[in-house]
Amino acid sequence: MEALGGYPVKSSGPKVKKLTVLLSMTVGVGCLFLLQTQLLKPQKPADFYSFEVKDAKGRTLSLEKYRGKASLVVNVASHSEQTEAAYRSLQEVHRELGTSHFNVLAFPCGQFGDTETGTSSYIEAFAKSTYGVTFPFFGKIKIMGSEPEPAFKFLTDSVQKVPKWNFWKFLVNPEGQVVRFWRADEPMESIRQEVAAMVREIILKKRAEL
């Protein structure tokens, strides 16, 4: 090949083509790596109902079954000074508002003194036989320390408060977001009123969608 004036010019076509192919391959591999990293990266659950937990028998259970309902999530204990009064009032609310739109969800925790020392299955059986509760019980969890139960940590992170004792209550809306919490010594009547108001909203919304 000659340029104007008759001087020969060396062709660089093959080298340029090889370089282009190499760059394309490098970019392609980089994109695939980034895509794979994003796909393999564990996604943080966006709401309470996105979590899986253990039931009282040790079986894995998805909280998705409670989506669309209001939930009052409580860290319970069998041998606390508040146990009898708390279980009876929680059962009353659970029975009154029914399971179609609302549930009390009990998570035993043994980190507050010696108030919960038994196994998960014993805790559930004790509460049912002694206090006649019918609401769901889950496996015994940790709330504090380096290995807190992820589902319960979602609750405490949402309100920026960690229970100081047994029977703290967290109200979760149908979308799985925490809207309110109560400490153990707060009156159950005010809790019942707020839960009932949320249940009414759920019922009205469902009627409007018919």
Coordinates of C-alpha atoms in Angstrom, one line a residue:
M1 CA 0.0 0.0 0.0
E2 CA 1.3 3.4 -0.9
A3 CA 0.4 6.8 0.4
L4 CA 0.3 9.9 -1.8
G5 CA 3.8 10.8 -3.0
G6 CA 4.7 7.1 -3.4
Y7 CA 5.9 6.4 0.2
P8 CA 4.8 3.0 1.5
V9 CA 2.7 2.8 4.6
K10 CA 2.7 -0.3 7.0
S11 CA -0.8 -1.7 7.5
S12 CA -1.8 -1.9 11.2
G13 CA -5.3 -3.4 10.5
P14 CA -4.7 -6.9 12.1
K15 CA -3.1 -5.4 15.3
V16 CA -5.9 -2.9 15.7
K17 CA -8.5 -5.7 15.2
K18 CA -6.8 -8.0 17.8
L19 CA -6.6 -5.1 20.3
T20 CA -10.3 -4.3 19.8
V21 CA -11.3 -7.9 20.3
L22 CA -9.1 -8.1 23.5
L23 CA -10.7 -5.0 24.9
S24 CA -14.2 -6.2 24.1
M25 CA -13.5 -9.5 25.9
T26 CA -12.1 -7.7 28.9
V27 CA -15.1 -5.4 29.2
G28 CA -17.4 -8.4 28.7
V29 CA -15.8 -10.4 31.4
G30 CA -15.9 -7.4 33.8
C31 CA -19.6 -6.9 33.1
L32 CA -20.4 -10.6 33.7
F33 CA -18.4 -10.5 37.0
L34 CA -20.3 -7.4 38.2
L35 CA -23.6 -9.0 37.2
Q36 CA -22.8 -12.2 39.0
T37 CA -21.7 -10.4 42.1
Q38 CA -25.0 -8.5 42.3
L39 CA -27.0 -11.7 41.7
L40 CA -25.1 -13.7 44.3
K41 CA -25.2 -10.8 46.9
P42 CA -27.8 -11.7 49.6
Q43 CA -30.7 -9.4 49.4
K44 CA -31.7 -7.8 52.7
P45 CA -35.4 -8.6 53.4
A46 CA -37.5 -5.4 52.9
D47 CA -40.1 -6.2 55.5
F48 CA -41.0 -8.5 58.5
Y49 CA -43.0 -11.0 56.4
S50 CA -40.0 -11.6 54.1
F51 CA -38.1 -13.5 56.8
E52 CA -38.1 -17.2 57.6
V53 CA -38.0 -18.3 61.2
K54 CA -38.1 -21.6 63.2
D55 CA -41.4 -22.7 64.7
A56 CA -41.6 -24.3 68.2
K57 CA -40.8 -27.7 66.7
G58 CA -37.7 -26.5 64.9
R59 CA -39.2 -26.4 61.4
T60 CA -38.4 -23.5 59.0
L61 CA -41.5 -21.3 58.5
S62 CA -42.0 -18.4 56.2
L63 CA -43.7 -15.4 57.7
E64 CA -45.3 -14.7 54.3
K65 CA -48.3 -16.5 55.6
Y66 CA -49.1 -13.5 57.8
R67 CA -48.8 -10.9 55.0
G68 CA -51.9 -8.9 54.5
K69 CA -52.7 -9.1 58.2
A70 CA -51.9 -7.0 61.3
S71 CA -49.4 -8.7 63.7
L72 CA -48.6 -8.0 67.3
V73 CA -45.1 -9.5 67.8
V74 CA -44.1 -10.2 71.4
N75 CA -41.0 -11.5 73.1
V76 CA -42.6 -13.8 75.7
A77 CA -41.4 -15.7 78.8
S78 CA -42.9 -18.4 80.9
H79 CA -41.7 -17.4 84.4
S80 CA -41.8 -13.6 84.4
E81 CA -43.7 -11.6 86.9
Q82 CA -45.9 -10.4 84.0
T83 CA -46.4 -13.9 82.4
E84 CA -50.0 -14.6 83.6
A85 CA -51.4 -11.2 83.0
A86 CA -49.6 -10.8 79.7
Y87 CA -50.7 -14.2 78.3
R88 CA -54.3 -13.7 79.3
S89 CA -54.5 -10.2 77.8
L90 CA -52.7 -11.3 74.6
Q91 CA -55.0 -14.3 74.2
E92 CA -58.1 -12.1 74.7
V93 CA -57.0 -9.7 72.0
H94 CA -56.1 -12.6 69.7
R95 CA -59.5 -14.2 70.2
E96 CA -61.4 -11.0 70.0
L97 CA -59.9 -9.8 66.7
G98 CA -59.7 -13.2 65.2
T99 CA -57.1 -14.7 62.9
S100 CA -58.6 -13.6 59.5
H101 CA -57.0 -10.2 59.8
F102 CA -54.8 -10.3 62.9
N103 CA -52.5 -12.6 65.0
V104 CA -50.4 -12.4 68.1
L105 CA -47.0 -13.9 67.2
A106 CA -45.0 -15.1 70.2
F107 CA -41.2 -15.3 70.2
P108 CA -39.8 -16.8 73.5
C109 CA -36.5 -15.3 74.6
G110 CA -34.3 -16.5 77.5
Q111 CA -32.0 -13.6 77.8
F112 CA -33.8 -11.8 80.6
G113 CA -32.8 -13.5 83.8
D114 CA -34.1 -17.0 84.3
T115 CA -37.6 -16.3 83.0
E116 CA -37.4 -18.6 80.0
T117 CA -35.3 -21.7 80.5
G118 CA -37.2 -24.5 78.7
T119 CA -37.0 -25.7 75.2
S120 CA -39.2 -24.2 72.5
S121 CA -41.7 -27.1 72.4
Y122 CA -42.0 -27.0 76.2
I123 CA -42.6 -23.3 76.2
E124 CA -45.4 -23.6 73.7
A125 CA -47.0 -26.6 75.5
F126 CA -46.7 -24.8 78.9
A127 CA -48.4 -21.6 77.6
K128 CA -51.2 -23.5 76.0
S129 CA -51.9 -25.9 78.9
T130 CA -51.5 -23.3 81.6
Y131 CA -53.1 -20.2 80.1
G132 CA -55.1 -21.6 77.2
V133 CA -53.3 -19.5 74.5
T134 CA -54.0 -20.3 70.9
F135 CA -51.8 -17.8 69.1
P136 CA -48.6 -19.0 67.2
F137 CA -45.4 -19.7 69.0
F138 CA -42.0 -19.7 67.4
G139 CA -38.6 -21.1 68.4
K140 CA -36.7 -19.5 71.3
I141 CA -34.6 -16.6 70.0
K142 CA -31.8 -14.3 70.9
I143 CA -32.6 -10.6 70.8
M144 CA -29.3 -9.2 72.2
G145 CA -25.7 -10.1 71.4
S146 CA -23.8 -11.0 68.2
E147 CA -26.4 -13.5 66.9
P148 CA -29.9 -11.9 67.2
E149 CA -32.8 -13.5 65.4
P150 CA -32.9 -11.6 62.0
A151 CA -36.7 -11.2 61.9
F152 CA -36.8 -9.8 65.4
K153 CA -33.7 -7.6 64.7
F154 CA -35.7 -6.1 61.8
L155 CA -38.3 -5.0 64.4
T156 CA -35.8 -3.5 66.8
D157 CA -33.9 -1.8 64.0
S158 CA -37.1 -0.3 62.7
V159 CA -37.9 1.5 66.0
Q160 CA -34.3 1.9 67.1
K161 CA -35.2 0.2 70.5
V162 CA -34.1 -3.1 71.9
P163 CA -36.4 -4.7 74.6
K164 CA -35.1 -4.3 78.1
W165 CA -37.3 -7.1 79.5
N166 CA -40.0 -9.6 78.5
F167 CA -43.3 -8.8 76.7
W168 CA -42.4 -5.9 74.6
K169 CA -44.9 -5.6 71.8
F170 CA -44.4 -4.5 68.1
L171 CA -47.3 -3.8 65.8
V172 CA -46.6 -4.8 62.2
N173 CA -48.9 -3.6 59.4
P174 CA -50.2 -5.8 56.5
E175 CA -47.1 -4.7 54.4
G176 CA -44.7 -5.9 57.1
Q177 CA -43.6 -2.6 58.4
V178 CA -43.4 -1.7 62.1
V179 CA -45.7 1.1 63.0
R180 CA -45.6 1.1 66.8
F181 CA -44.0 -0.6 69.8
W182 CA -44.9 -0.8 73.5
R183 CA -42.9 -1.6 76.5
A184 CA -44.0 -4.3 78.9
D185 CA -45.6 -2.0 81.5
E186 CA -47.8 -0.1 79.1
P187 CA -51.6 -0.8 79.4
M188 CA -53.0 -3.4 77.1
E189 CA -56.2 -1.5 76.5
S190 CA -54.5 1.2 74.5
I191 CA -52.7 -1.5 72.5
R192 CA -55.9 -3.3 71.8
Q193 CA -57.5 0.0 70.6
E194 CA -54.7 0.6 68.1
V195 CA -54.7 -2.9 66.9
A196 CA -58.4 -2.9 66.5
A197 CA -58.2 0.3 64.4
M198 CA -55.7 -1.3 62.1
V199 CA -57.9 -4.4 61.7
R200 CA -60.8 -2.1 60.8
E201 CA -58.7 -0.5 58.1
I202 CA -57.8 -3.9 56.7
I203 CA -61.5 -4.9 56.6
L204 CA -62.6 -1.7 54.9
K205 CA -59.8 -1.9 52.3
K206 CA -60.8 -5.5 51.4
R207 CA -64.5 -4.5 51.1
A208 CA -63.5 -1.6 48.8
E209 CA -61.6 -4.0 46.6
L210 CA -64.5 -6.3 46.1

